[in-house]
PDB file of C-alpha atoms and ligand atoms in Angstrom:
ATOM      1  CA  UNK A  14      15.615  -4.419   7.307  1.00 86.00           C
ATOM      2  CA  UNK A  15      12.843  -5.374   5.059  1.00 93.00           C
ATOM      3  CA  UNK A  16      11.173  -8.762   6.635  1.00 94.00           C
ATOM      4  CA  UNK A  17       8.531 -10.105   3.679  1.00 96.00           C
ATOM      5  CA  UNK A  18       6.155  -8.514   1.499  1.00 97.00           C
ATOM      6  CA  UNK A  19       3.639  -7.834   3.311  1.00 96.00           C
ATOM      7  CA  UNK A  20       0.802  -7.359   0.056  1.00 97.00           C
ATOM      8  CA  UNK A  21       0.467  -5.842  -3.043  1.00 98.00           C
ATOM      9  CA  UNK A  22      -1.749  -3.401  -4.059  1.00 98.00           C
ATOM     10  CA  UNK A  23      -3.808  -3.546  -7.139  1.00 98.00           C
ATOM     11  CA  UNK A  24      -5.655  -0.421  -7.989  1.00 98.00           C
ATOM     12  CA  UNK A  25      -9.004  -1.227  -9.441  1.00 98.00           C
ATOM     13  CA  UNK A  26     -11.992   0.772 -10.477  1.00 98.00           C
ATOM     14  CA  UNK A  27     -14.924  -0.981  -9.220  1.00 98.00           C
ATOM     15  CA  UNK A  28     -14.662  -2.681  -5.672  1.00 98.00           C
ATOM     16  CA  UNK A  29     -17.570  -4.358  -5.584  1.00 98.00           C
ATOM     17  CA  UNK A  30     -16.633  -6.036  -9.181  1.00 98.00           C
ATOM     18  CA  UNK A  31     -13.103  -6.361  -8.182  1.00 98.00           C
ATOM     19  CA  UNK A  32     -13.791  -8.379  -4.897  1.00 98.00           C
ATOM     20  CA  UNK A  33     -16.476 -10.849  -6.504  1.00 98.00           C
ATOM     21  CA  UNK A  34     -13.559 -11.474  -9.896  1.00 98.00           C
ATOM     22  CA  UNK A  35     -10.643 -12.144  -6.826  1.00 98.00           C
ATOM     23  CA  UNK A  36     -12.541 -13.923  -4.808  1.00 98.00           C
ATOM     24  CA  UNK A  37     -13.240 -16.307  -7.791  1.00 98.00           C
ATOM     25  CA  UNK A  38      -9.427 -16.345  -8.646  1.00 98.00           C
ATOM     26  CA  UNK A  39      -8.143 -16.701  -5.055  1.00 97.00           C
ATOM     27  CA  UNK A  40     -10.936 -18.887  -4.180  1.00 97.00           C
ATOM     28  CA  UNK A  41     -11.076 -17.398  -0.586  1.00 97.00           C
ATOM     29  CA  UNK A  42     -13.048 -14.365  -0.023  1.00 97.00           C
ATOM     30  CA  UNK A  43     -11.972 -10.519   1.183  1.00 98.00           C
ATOM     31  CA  UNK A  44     -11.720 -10.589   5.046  1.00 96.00           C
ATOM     32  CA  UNK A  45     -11.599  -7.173   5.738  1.00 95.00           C
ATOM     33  CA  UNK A  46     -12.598  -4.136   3.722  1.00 96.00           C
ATOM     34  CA  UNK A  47     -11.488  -0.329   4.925  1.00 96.00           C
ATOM     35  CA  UNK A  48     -11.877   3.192   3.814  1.00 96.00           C
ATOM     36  CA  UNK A  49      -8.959   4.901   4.680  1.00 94.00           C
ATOM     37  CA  UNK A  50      -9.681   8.685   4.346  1.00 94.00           C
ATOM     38  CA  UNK A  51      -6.603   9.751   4.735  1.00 91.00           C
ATOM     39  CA  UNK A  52      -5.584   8.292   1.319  1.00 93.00           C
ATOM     40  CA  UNK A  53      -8.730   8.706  -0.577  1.00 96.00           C
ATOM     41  CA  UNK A  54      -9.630   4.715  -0.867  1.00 97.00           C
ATOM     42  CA  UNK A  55     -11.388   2.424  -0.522  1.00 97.00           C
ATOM     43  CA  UNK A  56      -9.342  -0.997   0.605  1.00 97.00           C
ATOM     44  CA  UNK A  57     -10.200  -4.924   0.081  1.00 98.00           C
ATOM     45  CA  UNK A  58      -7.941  -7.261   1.715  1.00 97.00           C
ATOM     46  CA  UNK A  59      -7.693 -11.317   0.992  1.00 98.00           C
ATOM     47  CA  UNK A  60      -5.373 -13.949   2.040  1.00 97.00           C
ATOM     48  CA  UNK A  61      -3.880 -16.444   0.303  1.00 96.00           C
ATOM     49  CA  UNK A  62      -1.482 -18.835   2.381  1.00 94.00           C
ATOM     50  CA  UNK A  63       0.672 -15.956   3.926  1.00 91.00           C
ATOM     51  CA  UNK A  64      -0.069 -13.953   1.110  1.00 95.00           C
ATOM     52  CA  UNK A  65      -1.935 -10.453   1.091  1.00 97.00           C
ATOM     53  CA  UNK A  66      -3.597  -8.615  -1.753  1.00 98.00           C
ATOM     54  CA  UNK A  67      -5.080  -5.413  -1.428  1.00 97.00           C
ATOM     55  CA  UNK A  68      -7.422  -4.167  -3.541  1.00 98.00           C
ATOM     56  CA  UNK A  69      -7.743   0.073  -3.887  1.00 98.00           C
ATOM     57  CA  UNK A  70     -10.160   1.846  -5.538  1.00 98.00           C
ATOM     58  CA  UNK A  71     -10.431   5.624  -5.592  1.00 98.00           C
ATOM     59  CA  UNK A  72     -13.034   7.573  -3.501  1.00 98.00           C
ATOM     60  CA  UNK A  73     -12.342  10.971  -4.931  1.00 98.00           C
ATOM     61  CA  UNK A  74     -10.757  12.335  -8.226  1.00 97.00           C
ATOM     62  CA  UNK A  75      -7.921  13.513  -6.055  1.00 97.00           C
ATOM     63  CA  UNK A  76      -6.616  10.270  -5.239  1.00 98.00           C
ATOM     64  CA  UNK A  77      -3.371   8.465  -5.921  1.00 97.00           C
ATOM     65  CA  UNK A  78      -5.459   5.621  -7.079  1.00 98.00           C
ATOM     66  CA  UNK A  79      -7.816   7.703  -9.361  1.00 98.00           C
ATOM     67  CA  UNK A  80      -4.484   9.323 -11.017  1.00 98.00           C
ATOM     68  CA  UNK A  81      -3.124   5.563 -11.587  1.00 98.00           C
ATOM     69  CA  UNK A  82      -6.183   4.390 -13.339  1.00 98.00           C
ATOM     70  CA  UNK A  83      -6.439   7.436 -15.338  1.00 98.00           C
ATOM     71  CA  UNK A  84      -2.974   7.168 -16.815  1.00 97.00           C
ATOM     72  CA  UNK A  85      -2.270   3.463 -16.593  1.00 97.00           C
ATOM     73  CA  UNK A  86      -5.280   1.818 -16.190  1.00 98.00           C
ATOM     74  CA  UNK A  87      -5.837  -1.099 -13.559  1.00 98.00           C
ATOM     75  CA  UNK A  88      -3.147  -3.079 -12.073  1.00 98.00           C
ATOM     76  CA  UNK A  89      -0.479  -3.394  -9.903  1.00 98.00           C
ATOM     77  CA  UNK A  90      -0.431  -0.257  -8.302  1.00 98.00           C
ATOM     78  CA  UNK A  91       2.443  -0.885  -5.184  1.00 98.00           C
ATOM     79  CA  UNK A  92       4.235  -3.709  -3.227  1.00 98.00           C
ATOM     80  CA  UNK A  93       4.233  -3.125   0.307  1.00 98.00           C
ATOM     81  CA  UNK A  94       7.571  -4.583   2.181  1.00 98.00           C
ATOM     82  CA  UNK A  95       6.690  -5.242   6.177  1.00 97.00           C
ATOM     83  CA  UNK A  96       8.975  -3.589   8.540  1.00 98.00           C
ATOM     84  CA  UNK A  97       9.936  -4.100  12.342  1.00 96.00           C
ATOM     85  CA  UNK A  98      10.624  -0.200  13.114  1.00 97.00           C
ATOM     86  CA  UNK A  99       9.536   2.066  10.300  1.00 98.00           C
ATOM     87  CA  UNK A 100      11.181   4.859  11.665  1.00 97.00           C
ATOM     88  CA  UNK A 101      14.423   3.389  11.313  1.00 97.00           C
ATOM     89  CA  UNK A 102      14.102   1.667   8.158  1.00 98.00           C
ATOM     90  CA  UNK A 103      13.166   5.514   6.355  1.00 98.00           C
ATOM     91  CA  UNK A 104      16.224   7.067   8.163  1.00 98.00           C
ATOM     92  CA  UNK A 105      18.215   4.317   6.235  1.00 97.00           C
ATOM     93  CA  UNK A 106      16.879   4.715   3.287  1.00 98.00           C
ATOM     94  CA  UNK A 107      16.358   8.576   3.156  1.00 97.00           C
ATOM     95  CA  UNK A 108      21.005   8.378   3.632  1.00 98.00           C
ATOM     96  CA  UNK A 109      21.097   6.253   1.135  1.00 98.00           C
ATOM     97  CA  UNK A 110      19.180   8.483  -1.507  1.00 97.00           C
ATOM     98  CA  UNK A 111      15.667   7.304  -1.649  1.00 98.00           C
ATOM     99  CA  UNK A 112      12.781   9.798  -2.090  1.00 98.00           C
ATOM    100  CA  UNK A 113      10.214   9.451   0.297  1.00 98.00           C
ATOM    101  CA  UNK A 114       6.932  10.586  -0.139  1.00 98.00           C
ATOM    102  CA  UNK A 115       6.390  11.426   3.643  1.00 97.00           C
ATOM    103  CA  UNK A 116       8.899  13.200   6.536  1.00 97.00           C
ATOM    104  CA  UNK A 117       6.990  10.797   9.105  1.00 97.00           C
ATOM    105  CA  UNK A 118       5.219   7.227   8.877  1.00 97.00           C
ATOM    106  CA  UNK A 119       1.625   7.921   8.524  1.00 95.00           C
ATOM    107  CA  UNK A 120      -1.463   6.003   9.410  1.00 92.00           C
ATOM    108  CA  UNK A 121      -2.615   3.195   6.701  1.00 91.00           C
ATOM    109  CA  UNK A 122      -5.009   0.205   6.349  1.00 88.00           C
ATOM    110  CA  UNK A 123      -5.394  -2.558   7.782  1.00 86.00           C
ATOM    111  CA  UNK A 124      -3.815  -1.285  11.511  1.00 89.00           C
ATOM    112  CA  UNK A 125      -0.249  -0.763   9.732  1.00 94.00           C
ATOM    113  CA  UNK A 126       1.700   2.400  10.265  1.00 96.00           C
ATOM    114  CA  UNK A 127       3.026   3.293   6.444  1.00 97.00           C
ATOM    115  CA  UNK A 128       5.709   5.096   4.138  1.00 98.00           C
ATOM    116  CA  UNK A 129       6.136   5.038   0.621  1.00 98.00           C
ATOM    117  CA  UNK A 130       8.876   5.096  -1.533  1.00 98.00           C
ATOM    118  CA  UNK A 131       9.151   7.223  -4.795  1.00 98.00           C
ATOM    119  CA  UNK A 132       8.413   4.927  -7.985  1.00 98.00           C
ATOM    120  CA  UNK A 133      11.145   7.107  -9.933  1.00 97.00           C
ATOM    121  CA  UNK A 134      13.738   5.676  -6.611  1.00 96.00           C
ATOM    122  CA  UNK A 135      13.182   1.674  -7.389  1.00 97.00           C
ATOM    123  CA  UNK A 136      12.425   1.468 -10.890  1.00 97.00           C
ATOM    124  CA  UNK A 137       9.627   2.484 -11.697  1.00 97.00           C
ATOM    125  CA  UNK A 138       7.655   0.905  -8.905  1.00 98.00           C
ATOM    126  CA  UNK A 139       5.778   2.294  -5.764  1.00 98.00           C
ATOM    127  CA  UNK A 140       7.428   0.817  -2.755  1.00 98.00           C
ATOM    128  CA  UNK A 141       5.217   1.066   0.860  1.00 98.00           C
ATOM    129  CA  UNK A 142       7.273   0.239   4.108  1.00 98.00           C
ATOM    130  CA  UNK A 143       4.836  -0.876   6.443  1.00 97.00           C
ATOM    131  CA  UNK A 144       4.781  -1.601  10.153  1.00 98.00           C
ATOM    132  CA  UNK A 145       2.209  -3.149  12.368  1.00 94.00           C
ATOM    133  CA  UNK A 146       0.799  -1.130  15.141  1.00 91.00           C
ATOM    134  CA  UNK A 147       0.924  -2.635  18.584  1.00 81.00           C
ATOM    135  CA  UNK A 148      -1.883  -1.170  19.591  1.00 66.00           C
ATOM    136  CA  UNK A 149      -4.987  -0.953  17.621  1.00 51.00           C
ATOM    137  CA  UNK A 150      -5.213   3.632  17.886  1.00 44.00           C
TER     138      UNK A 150
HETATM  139  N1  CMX B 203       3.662   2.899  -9.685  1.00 85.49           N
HETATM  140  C1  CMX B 203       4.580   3.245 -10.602  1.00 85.49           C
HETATM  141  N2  CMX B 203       4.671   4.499 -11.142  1.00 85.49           N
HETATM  142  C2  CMX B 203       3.776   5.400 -10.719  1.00 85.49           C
HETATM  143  C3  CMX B 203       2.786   5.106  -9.770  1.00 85.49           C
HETATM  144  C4  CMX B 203       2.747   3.790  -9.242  1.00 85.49           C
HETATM  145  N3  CMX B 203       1.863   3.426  -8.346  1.00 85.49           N
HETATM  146  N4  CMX B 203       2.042   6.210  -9.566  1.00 85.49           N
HETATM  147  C5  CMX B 203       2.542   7.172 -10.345  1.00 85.49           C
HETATM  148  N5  CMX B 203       3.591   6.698 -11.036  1.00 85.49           N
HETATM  149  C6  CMX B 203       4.443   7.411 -11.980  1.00 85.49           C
HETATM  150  C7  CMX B 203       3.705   8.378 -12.842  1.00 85.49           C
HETATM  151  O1  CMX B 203       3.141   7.699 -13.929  1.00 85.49           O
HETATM  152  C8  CMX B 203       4.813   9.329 -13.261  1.00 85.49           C
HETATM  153  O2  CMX B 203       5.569   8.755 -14.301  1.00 85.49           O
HETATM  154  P1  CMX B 203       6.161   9.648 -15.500  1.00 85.49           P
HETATM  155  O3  CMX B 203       6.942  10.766 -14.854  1.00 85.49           O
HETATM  156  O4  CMX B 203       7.014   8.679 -16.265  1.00 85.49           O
HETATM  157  O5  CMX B 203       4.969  10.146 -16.237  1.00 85.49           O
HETATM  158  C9  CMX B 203       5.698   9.366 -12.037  1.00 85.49           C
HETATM  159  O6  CMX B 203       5.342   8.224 -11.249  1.00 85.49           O
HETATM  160  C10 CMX B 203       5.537  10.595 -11.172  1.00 85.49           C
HETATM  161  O7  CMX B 203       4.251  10.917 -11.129  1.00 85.49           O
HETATM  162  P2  CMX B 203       3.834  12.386 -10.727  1.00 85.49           P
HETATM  163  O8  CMX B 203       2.986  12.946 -11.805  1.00 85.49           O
HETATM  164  O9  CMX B 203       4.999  13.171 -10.259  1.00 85.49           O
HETATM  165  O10 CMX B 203       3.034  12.194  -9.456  1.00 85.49           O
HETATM  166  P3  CMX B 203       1.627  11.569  -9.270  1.00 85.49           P
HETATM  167  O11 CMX B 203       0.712  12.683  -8.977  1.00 85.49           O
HETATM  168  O12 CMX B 203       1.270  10.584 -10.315  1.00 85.49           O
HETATM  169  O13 CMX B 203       1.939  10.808  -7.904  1.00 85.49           O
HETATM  170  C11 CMX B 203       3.019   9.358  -6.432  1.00 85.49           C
HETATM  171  C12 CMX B 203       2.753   9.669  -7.886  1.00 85.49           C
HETATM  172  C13 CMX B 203       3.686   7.993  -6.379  1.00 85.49           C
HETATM  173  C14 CMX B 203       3.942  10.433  -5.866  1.00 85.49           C
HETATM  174  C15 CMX B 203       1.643   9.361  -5.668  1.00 85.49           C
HETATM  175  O14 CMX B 203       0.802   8.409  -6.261  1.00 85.49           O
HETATM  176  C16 CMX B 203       1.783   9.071  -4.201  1.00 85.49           C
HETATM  177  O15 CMX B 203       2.096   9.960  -3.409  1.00 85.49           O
HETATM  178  N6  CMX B 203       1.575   7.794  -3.789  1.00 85.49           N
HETATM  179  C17 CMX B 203       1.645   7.407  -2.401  1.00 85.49           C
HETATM  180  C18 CMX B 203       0.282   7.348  -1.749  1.00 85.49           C
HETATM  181  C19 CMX B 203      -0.599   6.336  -2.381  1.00 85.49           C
HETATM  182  O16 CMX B 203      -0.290   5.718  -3.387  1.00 85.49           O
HETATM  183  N7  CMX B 203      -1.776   6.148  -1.742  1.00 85.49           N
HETATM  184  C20 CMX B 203      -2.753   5.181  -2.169  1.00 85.49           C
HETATM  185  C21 CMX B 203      -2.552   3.848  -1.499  1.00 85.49           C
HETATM  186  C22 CMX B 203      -2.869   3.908  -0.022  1.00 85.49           C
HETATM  187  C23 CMX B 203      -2.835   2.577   0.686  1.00 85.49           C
HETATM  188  O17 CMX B 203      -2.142   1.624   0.288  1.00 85.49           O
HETATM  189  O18 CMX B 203      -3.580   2.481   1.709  1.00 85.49           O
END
């Protein structure tokens, strides 16, 4: 069901700062950036063999990413598992007892349709299913 991981998401406070530092670690530079205002962020994305990071940073209090920082600090905020039919792949986890934080797939970055699973399911970590949209709407 699950195909790769697709990125992982680091939540970070400062964008700007945070793309200059990884772009010094990863030695290759962000190749997209994308608000998604659905989710209250702010997204970097870099590539690193066939390897994604994304970085998030919060654009309003009320975001999942502001919450993190606030409690945790930065870091890894999610790991994002690619999918070939999200639909599917929630129906099978939804039976076997997983908590999903959405009834349908919504909308994410970087032309992916998304789902995420509840940290308090898988350990203590936030799990996104992700699925790439064949068309770019
Ligand atoms: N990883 C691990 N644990 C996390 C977490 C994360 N990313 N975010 C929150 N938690 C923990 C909280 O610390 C809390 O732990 P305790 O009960 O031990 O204190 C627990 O999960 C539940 O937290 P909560 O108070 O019930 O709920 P929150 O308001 O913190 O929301 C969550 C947590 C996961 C439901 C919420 O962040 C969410 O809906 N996330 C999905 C959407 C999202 O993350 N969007 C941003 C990324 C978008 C993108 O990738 O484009």
């Amino acid at each position: 069901m699950m195909k790769k991981i697709e990125h992982i998401g680091i939540a970070v406070s400062d964008l700007a700062a945070s793309n200059k530092l990884y772009a010094a670690l990863l030695g290759v530079s962000s190749y997209k950036t994308e608000k998604v205002e659905t989710e209250m962020v702010d997204t970097s994305f870099f590539k690193v063999g066939e390897s994604k990071v994304e970085l998030l940073a919060a654009t309003s209090p009320d975001s999942a990413i502001a919450k993190f920082i606030a409690k945790k600090g930065e870091g890894i905020h999610h790991l994002a598992f690619e999918v070939d039919d999200i639909r599917k792949a929630m129906a099978q986890l939804r039976e076997d007892g997983f908590i999903l934080l959405s009834d349908e797939p919504k909308k994410g970055a970087d032309n992916k349709l998304i789902c995420f699973v509840h940290p308090k399911s898988a350990n203590g970590v936030l799990i996104e299913l992700c699925q790439e949209m064949k068309d770019k709407g």
